[in-house]
mmCIF file of C-alpha atoms in Angstrom:
data_model
loop_
_atom_site.group_PDB
_atom_site.id
_atom_site.type_symbol
_atom_site.label_atom_id
_atom_site.label_comp_id
_atom_site.label_asym_id
_atom_site.label_seq_id
_atom_site.Cartn_x
_atom_site.Cartn_y
_atom_site.Cartn_z
ATOM 1 C CA MET J 1 107.855 60.655 81.584
ATOM 2 C CA ALA J 2 109.718 63.907 82.142
ATOM 3 C CA GLU J 3 108.050 65.378 79.065
ATOM 4 C CA ARG J 4 104.552 64.758 80.456
ATOM 5 C CA ALA J 5 105.470 66.025 83.901
ATOM 6 C CA LEU J 6 107.156 69.219 82.728
ATOM 7 C CA GLY J 7 104.730 70.111 79.999
ATOM 8 C CA GLY J 8 105.464 67.843 77.048
ATOM 9 C CA ALA J 9 106.997 68.693 73.732
ATOM 10 C CA LYS J 10 104.856 71.804 73.312
ATOM 11 C CA GLY J 11 106.237 73.553 76.362
ATOM 12 C CA ASP J 12 109.582 74.397 77.849
ATOM 13 C CA GLY J 13 108.923 73.203 81.360
ATOM 14 C CA LYS J 14 107.622 76.702 82.103
ATOM 15 C CA GLY J 15 106.350 77.026 85.631
ATOM 16 C CA TYR J 16 108.641 74.269 86.891
ATOM 17 C CA ASN J 17 111.555 75.199 89.134
ATOM 18 C CA ALA J 18 114.380 72.675 89.322
ATOM 19 C CA ALA J 19 115.373 74.022 92.743
ATOM 20 C CA ASP J 20 111.852 73.375 94.092
ATOM 21 C CA PRO J 21 110.802 70.120 92.375
ATOM 22 C CA THR J 22 108.185 69.067 94.926
ATOM 23 C CA ALA J 23 106.051 72.075 93.958
ATOM 24 C CA ASN J 24 104.930 70.066 90.927
ATOM 25 C CA LYS J 25 102.954 67.158 92.404
ATOM 26 C CA LYS J 26 102.851 65.368 89.053
ATOM 27 C CA LEU J 27 106.628 65.133 88.787
ATOM 28 C CA PRO J 28 107.874 61.611 89.669
ATOM 29 C CA TYR J 29 110.920 61.221 91.866
ATOM 30 C CA ASP J 30 112.848 59.268 89.242
ATOM 31 C CA THR J 31 112.621 62.299 86.950
ATOM 32 C CA MET J 32 114.086 64.548 89.661
ATOM 33 C CA ASN J 33 116.877 62.034 90.135
ATOM 34 C CA ALA J 34 117.473 62.035 86.380
ATOM 35 C CA ILE J 35 118.052 65.799 86.428
ATOM 36 C CA VAL J 36 120.672 65.417 89.157
ATOM 37 C CA ALA J 37 122.266 62.501 87.307
ATOM 38 C CA GLN J 38 122.442 64.613 84.152
ATOM 39 C CA MET J 39 124.267 67.332 86.073
ATOM 40 C CA LEU J 40 126.837 64.873 87.427
ATOM 41 C CA SER J 41 127.238 63.334 83.976
ATOM 42 C CA ASN J 42 127.983 66.732 82.453
ATOM 43 C CA VAL J 43 130.570 67.528 85.125
ATOM 44 C CA THR J 44 132.590 64.426 84.249
ATOM 45 C CA CYS J 45 131.861 64.180 80.504
ATOM 46 C CA SER J 46 135.161 65.792 79.455
ATOM 47 C CA MET J 47 137.063 63.095 81.300
ATOM 48 C CA ARG J 48 135.076 60.313 79.614
ATOM 49 C CA TYR J 49 134.516 61.493 76.046
ATOM 50 C CA PRO J 50 136.507 63.408 73.413
ATOM 51 C CA GLY J 51 135.927 67.064 72.677
ATOM 52 C CA GLN J 52 137.482 70.302 71.474
ATOM 53 C CA LEU J 53 138.037 71.576 75.036
ATOM 54 C CA ASN J 54 138.473 69.351 78.063
ATOM 55 C CA MET J 55 138.026 70.119 81.754
ATOM 56 C CA ASP J 56 138.579 67.890 84.774
ATOM 57 C CA ILE J 57 137.535 68.145 88.410
ATOM 58 C CA ASN J 58 140.789 69.810 89.453
ATOM 59 C CA GLU J 59 140.218 72.641 86.973
ATOM 60 C CA ILE J 60 136.789 73.301 88.471
ATOM 61 C CA THR J 61 138.219 73.979 91.923
ATOM 62 C CA THR J 62 141.182 75.888 90.480
ATOM 63 C CA ASN J 63 139.098 78.255 88.348
ATOM 64 C CA LEU J 64 135.890 78.601 90.367
ATOM 65 C CA VAL J 65 137.158 78.839 93.957
ATOM 66 C CA PRO J 66 139.159 82.059 94.414
ATOM 67 C CA TYR J 67 139.123 81.722 98.213
ATOM 68 C CA GLN J 68 139.288 78.471 100.141
ATOM 69 C CA ARG J 69 136.140 79.073 102.193
ATOM 70 C CA LEU J 70 134.036 80.321 99.275
ATOM 71 C CA HIS J 71 133.629 76.987 97.508
ATOM 72 C CA PHE J 72 129.835 76.778 97.121
ATOM 73 C CA LEU J 73 128.824 76.364 93.475
ATOM 74 C CA VAL J 74 125.438 76.909 91.839
ATOM 75 C CA SER J 75 124.610 74.557 88.950
ATOM 76 C CA SER J 76 122.179 75.169 86.078
ATOM 77 C CA ILE J 77 121.185 72.848 83.239
ATOM 78 C CA ALA J 78 119.563 73.380 79.853
ATOM 79 C CA PRO J 79 117.521 71.698 78.618
ATOM 80 C CA LEU J 80 116.018 70.097 81.708
ATOM 81 C CA TYR J 81 114.465 67.229 79.782
ATOM 82 C CA SER J 82 114.275 65.629 76.350
ATOM 83 C CA THR J 83 111.570 66.612 73.868
ATOM 84 C CA ARG J 84 110.367 65.104 70.591
ATOM 85 C CA GLN J 85 111.409 68.237 68.757
ATOM 86 C CA THR J 86 114.670 68.109 66.816
ATOM 87 C CA LEU J 87 115.888 71.650 67.367
ATOM 88 C CA VAL J 88 119.222 72.471 65.802
ATOM 89 C CA GLY J 89 121.111 75.548 64.747
ATOM 90 C CA THR J 90 122.526 78.681 66.315
ATOM 91 C CA LYS J 91 119.257 79.900 67.835
ATOM 92 C CA HIS J 92 118.783 76.626 69.701
ATOM 93 C CA LEU J 93 122.327 76.783 71.115
ATOM 94 C CA ASP J 94 121.919 80.419 72.107
ATOM 95 C CA SER J 95 118.638 79.634 73.887
ATOM 96 C CA MET J 96 120.413 77.045 76.065
ATOM 97 C CA PHE J 97 122.830 79.691 77.331
ATOM 98 C CA ASP J 98 119.918 82.033 78.056
ATOM 99 C CA ARG J 99 118.047 79.345 79.985
ATOM 100 C CA CYS J 100 121.050 78.606 82.193
ATOM 101 C CA MET J 101 120.716 82.172 83.488
ATOM 102 C CA ASP J 102 117.054 81.548 84.326
ATOM 103 C CA PRO J 103 116.483 80.686 88.025
ATOM 104 C CA SER J 104 113.994 77.963 87.018
ATOM 105 C CA HIS J 105 116.860 75.990 85.446
ATOM 106 C CA SER J 106 119.060 76.257 88.532
ATOM 107 C CA LEU J 107 119.384 73.258 90.829
ATOM 108 C CA VAL J 108 119.855 75.633 93.770
ATOM 109 C CA ARG J 109 117.289 78.211 94.832
ATOM 110 C CA CYS J 110 119.465 81.208 93.992
ATOM 111 C CA ASP J 111 118.832 84.036 91.532
ATOM 112 C CA THR J 112 122.367 84.581 90.304
ATOM 113 C CA ARG J 113 121.347 87.496 88.088
ATOM 114 C CA ARG J 114 120.958 89.767 91.108
ATOM 115 C CA SER J 115 124.315 89.028 92.714
ATOM 116 C CA THR J 116 128.005 89.164 91.878
ATOM 117 C CA PHE J 117 129.724 86.309 90.099
ATOM 118 C CA LEU J 118 133.184 85.347 91.345
ATOM 119 C CA ALA J 119 133.702 82.890 88.463
ATOM 120 C CA ALA J 120 131.740 80.658 86.094
ATOM 121 C CA ALA J 121 132.234 77.507 84.054
ATOM 122 C CA LEU J 122 130.302 76.278 81.022
ATOM 123 C CA VAL J 123 130.246 72.661 79.834
ATOM 124 C CA ALA J 124 128.624 72.336 76.395
ATOM 125 C CA ARG J 125 127.824 68.938 74.876
ATOM 126 C CA GLY J 126 126.835 68.032 71.331
ATOM 127 C CA GLU J 127 128.285 67.416 67.895
ATOM 128 C CA SER J 128 127.167 70.809 66.600
ATOM 129 C CA VAL J 129 128.751 72.867 69.404
ATOM 130 C CA ASN J 130 132.033 74.611 68.618
ATOM 131 C CA VAL J 131 134.362 77.123 70.229
ATOM 132 C CA ALA J 132 132.827 80.033 68.316
ATOM 133 C CA ASP J 133 129.366 79.269 69.736
ATOM 134 C CA VAL J 134 130.667 79.225 73.302
ATOM 135 C CA SER J 135 132.762 82.389 72.872
ATOM 136 C CA ARG J 136 129.863 84.286 71.291
ATOM 137 C CA ASN J 137 127.464 83.393 74.074
ATOM 138 C CA ILE J 138 129.961 84.167 76.826
ATOM 139 C CA GLY J 139 130.191 87.658 75.356
ATOM 140 C CA GLN J 140 126.401 87.974 75.465
ATOM 141 C CA MET J 141 126.187 86.606 79.006
ATOM 142 C CA LYS J 142 128.714 89.125 80.282
ATOM 143 C CA LYS J 143 126.272 91.901 79.414
ATOM 144 C CA HIS J 144 123.774 90.495 81.936
ATOM 145 C CA MET J 145 126.217 89.303 84.599
ATOM 146 C CA LYS J 146 127.852 91.290 87.344
ATOM 147 C CA MET J 147 131.373 89.910 87.578
ATOM 148 C CA VAL J 148 133.647 90.829 90.467
ATOM 149 C CA HIS J 149 135.996 93.583 89.284
ATOM 150 C CA TRP J 150 139.215 91.598 89.736
ATOM 151 C CA ASN J 151 137.938 88.629 87.701
ATOM 152 C CA GLU J 152 135.868 90.095 84.882
ATOM 153 C CA HIS J 153 136.997 87.380 82.478
ATOM 154 C CA GLY J 154 136.640 84.512 84.942
ATOM 155 C CA PHE J 155 135.022 81.994 82.585
ATOM 156 C CA LYS J 156 136.103 78.395 82.154
ATOM 157 C CA SER J 157 134.624 76.497 79.210
ATOM 158 C CA ALA J 158 134.588 72.908 78.029
ATOM 159 C CA ILE J 159 133.164 71.264 74.901
ATOM 160 C CA CYS J 160 132.301 67.578 74.655
ATOM 161 C CA SER J 161 131.252 66.144 71.304
ATOM 162 C CA VAL J 162 129.123 63.376 72.858
ATOM 163 C CA PRO J 163 125.666 64.641 73.991
ATOM 164 C CA PRO J 164 123.670 63.126 76.867
ATOM 165 C CA LEU J 165 121.371 60.221 76.080
ATOM 166 C CA GLY J 166 118.178 61.447 74.439
ATOM 167 C CA LEU J 167 119.482 64.972 73.725
ATOM 168 C CA GLN J 168 121.195 66.573 70.756
ATOM 169 C CA ASN J 169 122.814 69.306 72.823
ATOM 170 C CA SER J 170 123.157 70.122 76.491
ATOM 171 C CA LEU J 171 124.713 72.830 78.631
ATOM 172 C CA LEU J 172 125.833 72.851 82.246
ATOM 173 C CA MET J 173 126.719 76.093 83.998
ATOM 174 C CA LEU J 174 128.609 76.116 87.284
ATOM 175 C CA SER J 175 128.992 79.444 89.014
ATOM 176 C CA ASN J 176 130.425 80.767 92.244
ATOM 177 C CA ASN J 177 127.899 83.462 93.049
ATOM 178 C CA CYS J 178 127.594 85.738 96.069
ATOM 179 C CA GLY J 179 123.840 85.178 96.115
ATOM 180 C CA PHE J 180 124.483 81.842 97.823
ATOM 181 C CA ALA J 181 124.967 83.852 101.019
ATOM 182 C CA ASN J 182 121.164 84.009 101.277
ATOM 183 C CA ASN J 183 120.975 80.209 101.332
ATOM 184 C CA LEU J 184 123.628 80.021 104.028
ATOM 185 C CA SER J 185 121.792 82.666 106.055
ATOM 186 C CA ASN J 186 118.601 80.609 105.895
ATOM 187 C CA PHE J 187 120.485 77.517 107.083
ATOM 188 C CA ARG J 188 121.970 79.522 109.943
ATOM 189 C CA ASP J 189 118.616 80.958 111.021
ATOM 190 C CA LYS J 190 116.983 77.523 111.068
ATOM 191 C CA PHE J 191 119.912 76.117 113.029
ATOM 192 C CA MET J 192 119.793 78.922 115.599
ATOM 193 C CA LYS J 193 116.103 78.325 116.309
ATOM 194 C CA LEU J 194 117.005 74.862 117.529
ATOM 195 C CA TYR J 195 120.391 75.642 119.009
ATOM 196 C CA ARG J 196 119.097 78.460 121.242
ATOM 197 C CA VAL J 197 117.038 75.936 123.173
ATOM 198 C CA LYS J 198 119.705 73.200 122.745
ATOM 199 C CA SER J 199 117.211 71.049 120.863
ATOM 200 C CA HIS J 200 118.645 67.700 119.661
ATOM 201 C CA VAL J 201 122.113 68.681 120.910
ATOM 202 C CA HIS J 202 122.184 65.718 123.298
ATOM 203 C CA HIS J 203 122.344 63.354 120.311
ATOM 204 C CA TYR J 204 125.778 64.724 119.405
ATOM 205 C CA GLN J 205 127.347 65.423 122.774
ATOM 206 C CA GLU J 206 128.678 61.881 122.971
ATOM 207 C CA TYR J 207 130.877 62.629 119.943
ATOM 208 C CA LEU J 208 131.268 66.422 119.921
ATOM 209 C CA GLU J 209 131.976 68.987 122.575
ATOM 210 C CA LEU J 210 129.590 71.922 122.877
ATOM 211 C CA PRO J 211 132.173 74.570 121.837
ATOM 212 C CA TYR J 212 132.431 72.816 118.467
ATOM 213 C CA PHE J 213 128.961 74.101 117.545
ATOM 214 C CA ASP J 214 129.934 77.669 118.417
ATOM 215 C CA GLU J 215 133.147 77.414 116.407
ATOM 216 C CA THR J 216 131.297 76.036 113.392
ATOM 217 C CA LEU J 217 128.693 78.781 113.644
ATOM 218 C CA ASN J 218 131.479 81.356 113.688
ATOM 219 C CA ILE J 219 132.986 79.885 110.507
ATOM 220 C CA LEU J 220 129.573 79.992 108.807
ATOM 221 C CA ASN J 221 129.133 83.640 109.783
ATOM 222 C CA ASN J 222 132.536 84.459 108.294
ATOM 223 C CA VAL J 223 131.631 82.778 105.005
ATOM 224 C CA ILE J 224 128.363 84.747 104.824
ATOM 225 C CA ASP J 225 130.227 87.975 105.589
ATOM 226 C CA ASP J 226 132.811 87.256 102.883
ATOM 227 C CA TYR J 227 130.154 86.622 100.236
ATOM 228 C CA THR J 228 128.229 89.712 101.326
ATOM 229 C CA TYR J 229 131.334 91.890 101.165
ATOM 230 C CA LEU J 230 132.316 90.689 97.690
ATOM 231 C CA ASN J 231 128.757 91.272 96.511
ATOM 232 C CA THR J 232 128.881 94.940 97.484
ATOM 233 C CA VAL J 233 132.539 95.876 97.018
ATOM 234 C CA ARG J 234 133.219 98.390 94.275
ATOM 235 C CA PRO J 235 136.270 98.511 92.033
ATOM 236 C CA PRO J 236 138.913 101.091 93.002
ATOM 237 C CA LYS J 237 138.863 104.383 91.151
ATOM 238 C CA ASP J 238 142.465 103.936 90.051
ATOM 239 C CA LYS J 239 141.823 100.461 88.662
ATOM 240 C CA PRO J 240 144.411 99.724 85.929
ATOM 241 C CA ARG J 241 142.944 99.184 82.457
ATOM 242 C CA SER J 242 145.982 97.443 81.013
ATOM 243 C CA MET J 243 149.419 96.148 81.900
ATOM 244 C CA LYS J 244 150.904 99.516 80.928
ATOM 245 C CA ASP J 245 148.947 101.182 83.757
ATOM 246 C CA MET J 246 150.520 98.800 86.255
ATOM 247 C CA ILE J 247 154.103 99.682 85.335
#
């Protein structure tokens, strides 16, 4: 079903954006739900199946959230659906890493290539995936990613030997990217259009006091400002290159 909706075995789902699934009128809702389910399955696969490198939920928050307020993660999946083709080998694995950098494979409408990464995690699944494949592709991805200067090697990786049902290999990328500030800004602008005229506020006044909305809006503005600052901050000129420079 997903094959027919996204283009079948001949295509790569080109023209379909996972962050805007309703743009494709032929795509059934159960297929969209399957993509989300695949993402959640990949997040927890290391806790359920054996692999060369394991990662649990606690490690995600520890490695991907450098600041308590900046905890919004962007997820990308490759491939998005199962095909009849039996692609194997290094080129197929490398293409999955490339696709995870493509905005059309992101489950959030955010072009991470244009913004600064605070950290990233990669969860690879499949019997043919090994540590060398992940390390090689991380090195290639760094060339196209703008990492924040104090966390240039902020990659967390996991390898699970059991692939998702119907796939030989799969890759999930979770990233904490400053580009998410644009999404938060859109949410804020839509909220302010209603809040300026106090539209629908009466539904909540029985449970919340009016200053609560102002306080929450202030917190949201601070989060947007923090992401924006980290996206534009430059490394110091006297940045140490090694431990010897710090002594």
